[in-house]
Short mmCIF file of C-alpha atoms and ligand atoms in Angstrom, two decimals:
data_model
loop_
_atom_site.label_atom_id
_atom_site.label_comp_id
_atom_site.label_asym_id
_atom_site.label_seq_id
_atom_site.Cartn_x
_atom_site.Cartn_y
_atom_site.Cartn_z
CA UNK A 390 36.23 15.29 89.04
CA UNK A 391 36.88 11.66 88.32
CA UNK A 392 39.86 10.73 86.29
CA UNK A 393 39.15 8.97 82.99
CA UNK A 394 41.00 6.05 81.50
CA UNK A 395 41.59 6.77 77.83
CA UNK A 396 43.56 3.61 76.98
CA UNK A 397 45.04 0.81 79.10
CA UNK A 398 47.24 2.52 81.71
CA UNK A 399 46.73 5.98 80.20
CA UNK A 400 44.53 8.41 82.12
CA UNK A 401 43.11 11.89 81.72
CA UNK A 402 43.94 13.60 85.04
CA UNK A 403 43.11 17.17 84.06
CA UNK A 404 40.84 19.79 85.55
CA UNK A 405 37.58 21.24 84.21
CA UNK A 406 37.20 25.00 84.68
CA UNK A 407 33.50 25.83 84.36
CA UNK A 408 33.98 29.40 85.57
CA UNK A 409 36.54 31.13 83.40
CA UNK A 410 35.04 33.62 80.94
CA UNK A 411 38.25 35.23 79.69
CA UNK A 412 41.64 33.88 78.70
CA UNK A 413 45.01 35.45 77.92
CA UNK A 414 44.28 38.29 80.30
CA UNK A 415 40.99 39.75 79.15
CA UNK A 416 41.70 39.33 75.45
CA UNK A 417 39.82 36.10 74.62
CA UNK A 418 36.26 35.36 75.71
CA UNK A 419 35.53 31.79 76.78
CA UNK A 420 31.74 31.60 77.05
CA UNK A 421 31.81 27.88 77.78
CA UNK A 422 34.75 27.78 80.23
CA UNK A 423 37.73 25.57 79.48
CA UNK A 424 39.65 22.52 80.65
CA UNK A 425 43.30 21.99 81.42
CA UNK A 426 44.11 18.49 80.24
CA UNK A 427 46.98 16.45 81.65
CA UNK A 428 47.69 12.80 80.97
CA UNK A 429 49.25 10.15 83.18
CA UNK A 430 50.92 7.12 81.62
CA UNK A 431 51.75 4.13 83.78
CA UNK A 432 54.49 1.82 82.55
CA UNK A 433 57.83 0.65 83.91
CA UNK A 434 58.36 4.38 84.10
CA UNK A 435 55.54 6.81 84.95
CA UNK A 436 55.09 9.89 82.80
CA UNK A 437 52.86 12.92 83.21
CA UNK A 438 52.18 14.72 79.92
CA UNK A 439 51.58 18.39 80.73
CA UNK A 440 50.18 19.82 83.94
CA UNK A 441 47.50 22.44 84.64
CA UNK A 442 47.08 26.10 85.52
CA UNK A 443 48.58 27.05 88.89
CA UNK A 444 45.32 27.75 90.83
CA UNK A 445 44.07 24.21 90.17
CA UNK A 446 47.36 22.41 90.85
CA UNK A 447 45.93 20.69 93.95
CA UNK A 448 43.12 19.18 91.88
CA UNK A 449 45.66 17.72 89.47
CA UNK A 450 47.55 16.13 92.35
CA UNK A 451 44.28 14.76 93.82
CA UNK A 452 43.52 13.19 90.45
CA UNK A 453 47.00 11.68 90.13
CA UNK A 454 46.68 10.24 93.66
CA UNK A 455 43.55 8.35 92.59
CA UNK A 456 45.84 6.33 90.32
CA UNK A 457 49.36 6.42 91.68
CA UNK A 458 51.48 8.05 94.36
CA UNK A 459 52.87 11.18 92.64
CA UNK A 460 56.29 10.25 94.05
CA UNK A 461 56.30 7.49 91.40
CA UNK A 462 56.35 10.00 88.53
CA UNK A 463 59.62 9.69 86.61
CA UNK A 464 59.01 12.13 83.78
CA UNK A 465 57.07 15.34 83.30
CA UNK A 466 56.62 16.02 79.60
CA UNK A 467 56.11 19.75 79.08
CA UNK A 468 54.75 20.18 75.56
CA UNK A 469 54.32 23.92 76.09
CA UNK A 470 55.48 26.22 78.88
CA UNK A 471 52.53 28.65 79.00
CA UNK A 472 51.30 28.66 82.61
CA UNK A 473 47.93 27.14 81.87
CA UNK A 474 49.91 23.93 81.23
CA UNK A 475 53.09 24.43 83.22
CA UNK A 476 51.79 26.35 86.24
CA UNK A 477 51.46 23.19 88.35
CA UNK A 478 54.98 21.88 87.61
CA UNK A 479 56.42 23.23 90.90
CA UNK A 480 53.59 21.53 92.83
CA UNK A 481 54.10 18.25 90.99
CA UNK A 482 57.85 18.40 91.52
CA UNK A 483 57.32 18.96 95.24
CA UNK A 484 55.36 15.68 95.32
CA UNK A 485 57.53 13.91 92.74
CA UNK A 486 61.12 14.75 93.63
CA UNK A 487 62.71 12.30 91.19
CA UNK A 488 60.76 13.59 88.17
CA UNK A 489 62.74 14.90 85.23
CA UNK A 490 61.36 17.45 82.80
CA UNK A 491 61.33 16.76 79.05
CA UNK A 492 60.76 19.73 76.78
CA UNK A 493 62.20 21.59 73.80
CA UNK A 494 65.19 23.94 74.08
CA UNK A 495 62.84 26.92 74.04
CA UNK A 496 60.64 25.14 76.57
CA UNK A 497 63.59 24.87 78.97
CA UNK A 498 64.43 28.55 78.48
CA UNK A 499 60.84 29.68 78.94
CA UNK A 500 60.23 27.47 82.00
CA UNK A 501 63.39 28.76 83.64
CA UNK A 502 62.47 32.37 82.83
CA UNK A 503 59.05 31.93 84.41
CA UNK A 504 59.79 29.71 87.42
CA UNK A 505 63.54 30.20 88.07
CA UNK A 506 63.57 26.58 89.27
CA UNK A 507 66.99 25.45 88.06
CA UNK A 508 65.27 22.15 87.22
CA UNK A 509 66.70 19.09 85.54
CA UNK A 510 65.69 19.81 81.95
CA UNK A 511 66.05 17.15 79.26
CA UNK A 512 65.91 18.92 75.93
CA UNK A 513 64.35 16.97 73.07
CA UNK A 514 64.10 17.46 69.33
CA UNK A 515 61.83 16.10 66.62
CA UNK A 516 61.90 12.27 66.45
CA UNK A 517 63.65 11.91 69.80
CA UNK A 518 62.13 9.05 71.73
CA UNK A 519 61.68 8.25 75.38
CA UNK A 520 61.00 4.64 76.35
CA UNK A 521 58.67 4.11 79.28
CA UNK A 522 59.04 0.30 79.10
CA UNK A 523 56.31 -1.15 76.90
CA UNK A 524 55.51 2.28 75.47
CA UNK A 525 57.55 4.83 73.61
CA UNK A 526 56.99 8.55 73.47
CA UNK A 527 58.04 10.29 70.27
CA UNK A 528 58.46 14.05 70.29
CA UNK A 529 57.65 16.34 67.37
CA UNK A 530 58.63 19.99 67.65
CA UNK A 531 55.83 22.33 66.56
CA UNK A 532 57.30 25.83 66.84
CA UNK A 533 54.75 28.68 66.75
CA UNK A 534 51.81 26.35 67.23
CA UNK A 535 51.40 28.59 69.03
CA UNK A 536 54.62 29.46 70.91
CA UNK A 537 58.25 28.89 69.86
CA UNK A 538 58.51 26.14 72.49
CA UNK A 539 55.46 24.09 71.45
CA UNK A 540 55.79 20.38 70.71
CA UNK A 541 53.60 17.34 70.24
CA UNK A 542 54.02 14.03 72.06
CA UNK A 543 53.03 10.85 70.23
CA UNK A 544 52.51 7.48 71.91
CA UNK A 545 53.57 5.04 69.26
CA UNK A 546 52.05 1.82 70.60
CA UNK A 547 48.61 3.40 71.17
CA UNK A 548 48.66 5.80 68.18
CA UNK A 549 47.69 8.67 70.48
CA UNK A 550 48.75 12.23 69.64
CA UNK A 551 49.03 14.75 72.48
CA UNK A 552 49.49 18.05 70.65
CA UNK A 553 48.91 20.44 73.56
CA UNK A 554 47.13 23.63 72.40
CA UNK A 555 46.70 22.52 68.78
CA UNK A 556 43.24 21.06 68.11
CA UNK A 557 42.01 22.40 71.46
CA UNK A 558 38.80 24.12 72.43
CA UNK A 559 37.92 26.34 75.37
CA UNK A 560 35.01 24.11 76.25
CA UNK A 561 34.05 22.82 79.68
CA UNK A 562 31.78 19.80 79.46
CA UNK A 563 30.80 16.70 81.41
CA UNK A 564 31.89 14.59 78.44
CA UNK A 565 35.59 14.09 77.94
CA UNK A 566 35.42 12.62 74.44
CA UNK A 567 34.00 13.77 71.11
CA UNK A 568 31.34 11.05 71.28
CA UNK A 569 30.13 12.33 74.65
CA UNK A 570 29.41 15.97 73.74
CA UNK A 571 27.40 18.03 71.28
CA UNK A 572 29.78 17.90 68.32
CA UNK A 573 28.46 21.12 66.71
CA UNK A 574 28.95 23.04 69.96
CA UNK A 575 32.43 21.59 70.40
CA UNK A 576 33.46 22.43 66.82
CA UNK A 577 32.11 25.97 67.26
CA UNK A 578 34.58 26.37 70.13
CA UNK A 579 37.38 24.72 68.12
CA UNK A 580 36.73 27.19 65.31
CA UNK A 581 36.75 30.21 67.62
CA UNK A 582 39.96 28.92 69.24
CA UNK A 583 41.65 28.53 65.85
CA UNK A 584 40.46 31.94 64.60
CA UNK A 585 41.62 33.84 67.67
CA UNK A 586 44.85 31.97 68.49
CA UNK A 587 46.20 30.14 65.47
CA UNK A 588 45.25 32.34 62.51
CA UNK A 589 48.62 34.15 62.38
CA UNK A 590 50.34 30.77 62.11
CA UNK A 591 48.10 29.20 59.46
CA UNK A 592 50.97 28.55 57.05
CA UNK A 593 52.85 26.71 59.81
CA UNK A 594 49.71 24.76 60.73
CA UNK A 595 49.32 23.64 57.12
CA UNK A 596 53.02 22.68 56.99
CA UNK A 597 52.84 20.73 60.24
CA UNK A 598 49.70 18.86 59.12
CA UNK A 599 51.48 17.85 55.92
CA UNK A 600 54.58 16.83 57.87
CA UNK A 601 52.52 14.61 60.18
CA UNK A 602 50.57 13.15 57.23
CA UNK A 603 53.85 12.45 55.37
CA UNK A 604 55.16 10.56 58.38
CA UNK A 605 52.23 8.19 57.92
CA UNK A 606 51.72 7.94 61.66
CA UNK A 607 48.47 6.23 62.49
CA UNK A 608 46.40 8.50 64.73
CA UNK A 609 43.66 6.72 66.65
CA UNK A 610 43.13 9.46 69.18
CA UNK A 611 43.98 13.16 69.51
CA UNK A 612 44.24 14.39 73.07
CA UNK A 613 44.72 18.16 73.17
CA UNK A 614 45.35 20.20 76.28
CA UNK A 615 42.01 22.06 76.23
CA UNK A 616 38.53 20.68 75.72
CA UNK A 617 37.50 17.23 74.61
CA UNK A 618 39.58 14.37 73.22
CA UNK A 619 38.91 12.98 69.75
CA UNK A 620 38.55 9.21 69.82
CA UNK A 621 35.49 8.67 67.64
CA UNK A 622 36.53 10.93 64.80
CA UNK A 623 40.02 12.46 64.98
CA UNK A 624 39.69 13.10 61.25
CA UNK A 625 37.02 15.72 61.98
CA UNK A 626 39.43 18.13 63.68
CA UNK A 627 42.32 17.27 61.31
CA UNK A 628 40.13 18.09 58.30
CA UNK A 629 38.86 21.28 59.93
CA UNK A 630 42.45 22.45 60.61
CA UNK A 631 43.34 21.61 57.03
CA UNK A 632 40.45 23.77 55.80
CA UNK A 633 40.98 26.65 58.22
CA UNK A 634 44.72 26.82 57.58
CA UNK A 635 44.55 26.75 53.80
CA UNK A 636 41.23 28.30 52.77
CA UNK A 637 39.73 29.89 55.86
CA UNK A 638 37.01 31.90 54.06
CA UNK A 639 33.69 30.18 53.66
CA UNK A 640 31.93 33.12 51.95
CA UNK A 641 29.47 35.76 53.06
CA UNK A 642 30.00 39.33 54.20
CA UNK A 643 30.47 40.53 57.76
CA UNK A 644 29.54 44.14 58.44
CA UNK A 645 30.79 45.45 61.76
CA UNK A 646 30.36 48.99 62.97
CA UNK A 647 29.87 51.44 65.78
CA UNK A 648 27.68 54.48 65.47
CA UNK A 649 27.30 57.73 67.42
CA UNK A 650 23.83 59.03 66.46
CA UNK A 651 22.66 56.34 64.03
CA UNK A 652 24.09 57.56 60.70
CA UNK A 653 26.86 54.95 60.48
CA UNK A 654 24.26 52.33 61.42
CA UNK A 655 22.14 53.51 58.45
CA UNK A 656 25.21 53.14 56.24
CA UNK A 657 25.79 49.58 57.54
CA UNK A 658 22.20 48.65 56.77
CA UNK A 659 22.34 50.17 53.27
CA UNK A 660 25.55 48.24 52.50
CA UNK A 661 23.87 45.06 53.81
CA UNK A 662 20.92 45.70 51.53
CA UNK A 663 23.26 45.75 48.52
CA UNK A 664 24.98 42.53 49.66
CA UNK A 665 21.56 40.96 50.02
CA UNK A 666 20.56 42.07 46.53
CA UNK A 667 23.65 40.28 45.21
CA UNK A 668 22.35 37.08 46.80
CA UNK A 669 25.26 36.79 49.24
CA UNK A 670 24.62 36.01 52.93
CA UNK A 671 25.67 38.64 55.45
CA UNK A 672 25.80 39.33 59.18
CA UNK A 673 25.76 42.72 60.89
CA UNK A 674 27.47 43.31 64.23
CA UNK A 675 27.10 46.46 66.30
CA UNK A 676 30.44 45.99 68.02
CA UNK A 677 29.75 47.56 71.44
CA UNK A 678 26.99 45.02 72.05
CA UNK A 679 28.84 42.09 70.44
CA UNK A 680 31.65 39.86 71.67
CA UNK A 681 34.83 40.90 69.87
CA UNK A 682 36.27 37.37 69.73
CA UNK A 683 33.05 35.98 68.29
CA UNK A 684 33.12 38.75 65.67
CA UNK A 685 36.75 37.91 64.84
CA UNK A 686 35.77 34.30 64.23
CA UNK A 687 32.98 35.49 61.92
CA UNK A 688 35.43 37.73 60.05
CA UNK A 689 37.86 34.83 59.61
CA UNK A 690 35.16 32.70 58.03
CA UNK A 691 33.73 35.52 55.85
CA UNK A 692 34.70 36.23 52.26
CA UNK A 693 34.60 40.00 52.80
CA UNK A 694 34.29 42.45 55.63
CA UNK A 695 33.01 46.02 55.93
CA UNK A 696 34.12 47.98 58.98
CA UNK A 697 32.44 51.25 59.88
CA UNK A 698 32.79 53.89 62.52
CA UNK A 699 31.55 57.37 63.17
CA UNK A 700 34.38 59.86 63.62
CA UNK A 701 35.44 61.10 67.01
CA UNK A 702 38.58 63.17 67.59
CA UNK A 703 39.57 62.51 63.95
CA UNK A 704 39.61 58.77 64.58
CA UNK A 705 37.39 55.79 65.26
CA UNK A 706 35.00 55.26 68.16
CA UNK A 707 36.66 53.46 71.11
CA UNK A 708 34.86 50.13 70.57
CA UNK A 709 36.33 49.80 67.06
CA UNK A 710 40.00 50.39 67.89
CA UNK A 711 40.71 47.02 69.63
CA UNK A 712 39.16 45.12 66.74
CA UNK A 713 41.40 46.91 64.25
CA UNK A 714 44.45 46.16 66.42
CA UNK A 715 43.57 42.48 66.57
CA UNK A 716 43.01 42.22 62.82
CA UNK A 717 46.55 43.51 62.31
CA UNK A 718 47.94 41.12 64.96
CA UNK A 719 46.07 38.14 63.51
CA UNK A 720 47.25 39.02 59.98
CA UNK A 721 43.93 38.56 58.22
CA UNK A 722 45.66 38.92 54.88
CA UNK A 723 43.92 38.71 51.53
CA UNK A 724 40.34 39.20 52.64
CA UNK A 725 38.26 41.74 50.68
CA UNK A 726 37.46 44.79 52.78
CA UNK A 727 35.66 48.12 52.86
CA UNK A 728 35.79 51.01 55.33
CA UNK A 729 32.85 53.31 55.92
CA UNK A 730 31.64 55.91 58.37
CA UNK A 731 29.76 59.11 58.91
CA UNK A 732 31.10 62.37 60.30
CA UNK A 733 29.92 65.93 60.80
CA UNK A 734 32.72 68.17 59.54
CA UNK A 735 36.33 66.94 59.89
CA UNK A 736 36.15 63.19 59.35
CA UNK A 737 39.05 60.80 59.93
CA UNK A 738 37.56 57.42 60.91
CA UNK A 739 37.58 55.96 57.40
CA UNK A 740 41.22 57.00 56.91
CA UNK A 741 42.17 55.28 60.17
CA UNK A 742 40.24 52.11 59.29
CA UNK A 743 41.92 52.04 55.86
CA UNK A 744 45.35 52.27 57.48
CA UNK A 745 44.59 49.26 59.67
CA UNK A 746 43.09 47.26 56.80
CA UNK A 747 46.31 47.88 54.86
CA UNK A 748 48.49 46.90 57.81
CA UNK A 749 46.49 43.68 58.17
CA UNK A 750 47.14 42.92 54.49
CA UNK A 751 43.47 43.00 53.58
CA UNK A 752 42.41 43.85 50.03
CA UNK A 753 40.39 47.07 50.09
CA UNK A 754 37.94 47.28 47.21
CA UNK A 755 38.04 51.12 47.31
CA UNK A 756 39.13 54.14 49.30
CA UNK A 757 36.05 53.53 51.42
CA UNK A 758 32.97 55.62 52.00
CA UNK A 759 33.26 58.65 54.25
CA UNK A 760 29.94 60.44 54.43
CA UNK A 761 28.86 63.72 55.98
CA UNK A 762 25.95 63.70 58.43
CA UNK A 763 23.01 61.43 57.66
CA UNK A 764 22.74 59.52 54.38
CA UNK A 765 19.80 60.60 52.25
CA UNK A 766 17.98 58.39 49.78
CA UNK A 767 20.55 58.94 47.02
CA UNK A 768 23.41 58.18 49.40
CA UNK A 769 21.71 55.00 50.59
CA UNK A 770 21.32 53.86 46.98
CA UNK A 771 25.02 54.53 46.39
CA UNK A 772 25.86 52.50 49.50
CA UNK A 773 23.69 49.63 48.27
CA UNK A 774 25.69 49.61 45.07
CA UNK A 775 28.94 49.51 47.05
CA UNK A 776 27.53 46.65 49.13
CA UNK A 777 26.78 44.80 45.90
CA UNK A 778 30.32 45.42 44.67
CA UNK A 779 31.76 44.14 47.97
CA UNK A 780 29.65 40.98 47.74
CA UNK A 781 30.70 40.42 44.11
CA UNK A 782 34.38 40.94 44.96
CA UNK A 783 34.37 37.61 46.82
CA UNK A 784 36.12 35.06 44.64
FE1 FEO B 1921 49.33 28.31 74.96
FE2 FEO B 1921 46.81 26.65 76.48
O1 FEO B 1921 48.37 27.64 76.37
#
């Protein structure tokens, strides 16, 4: 892959990963691959902002060599120590023996705990600056966006923000900039990324956005560590983050379920019919044939959610359990919710779903609907009414 100049003497030297289909172990689907972005700044001093994932370290070094001998690198700025950005640091250091690492206190601790390198860490705090000669790097700590060690690097003279994971997308593309890709496709990935990674930290995202806005820093370009860079319209992703972090729901009902012999599916469809009658848009997902991370994004954007499962062993079917776990982890607080499910004699699934909805801080509109065997016409009518109530509960 060719390197790309993004401003005079500033280069994208990252790596495009067209192949990866899962991230964070197997917990996050990445249908469109990803990129690991790293940036090289040439000045009186040479700085590398972030590196790449370990298996593609050689590609990073090849890219750097197209511009400068890596031995010339003076500083490695580590905005975030997760290995998709720090994994190549040992390889870069081997080629750049004089390089010093700049990172937050937590960054130094986390890098040492992962690599045991005993490296020369220079710990920085918010507003600390590092002069490269004609250019100055300003550091802004951004704890829990999305790790305690995260920080942003801002290049004052070029008004370029390098915020690492924030504003990123798992999106491999031939275009490197927002004006070179399908913007709708790119924003779809940005939305999924936010929903699945940043949702638990929405209040901190909103606070950080305000903090940056209050600083009045001009931002001509946003260069995250995954996906494309925003040079045509950085406001697009800033506004989206503002919206997602403060009022993530855009309306509509998501109905997600698993069924054993079709009864819970009939319940899902009857609830949907009631939502439809209320004039509210809805989507139905049969979870075993859906992508869980895509469904999570849909839930984040929905005004209300209904989750259904047939009962097995007094609990939920196996496809439903990971979704419930993630909703608790992602803290989907405040969203209107309904549990439903069919059973034969003992029941239990609706009780389990309710417990998870409560743990996630969601607002249940009722005790849920646990139904025996197959819903008859009267039961379907009752479910339609509940679907209508769920739709009308959206504020
Ligand atoms: Fe938190 Fe892209 O790593």
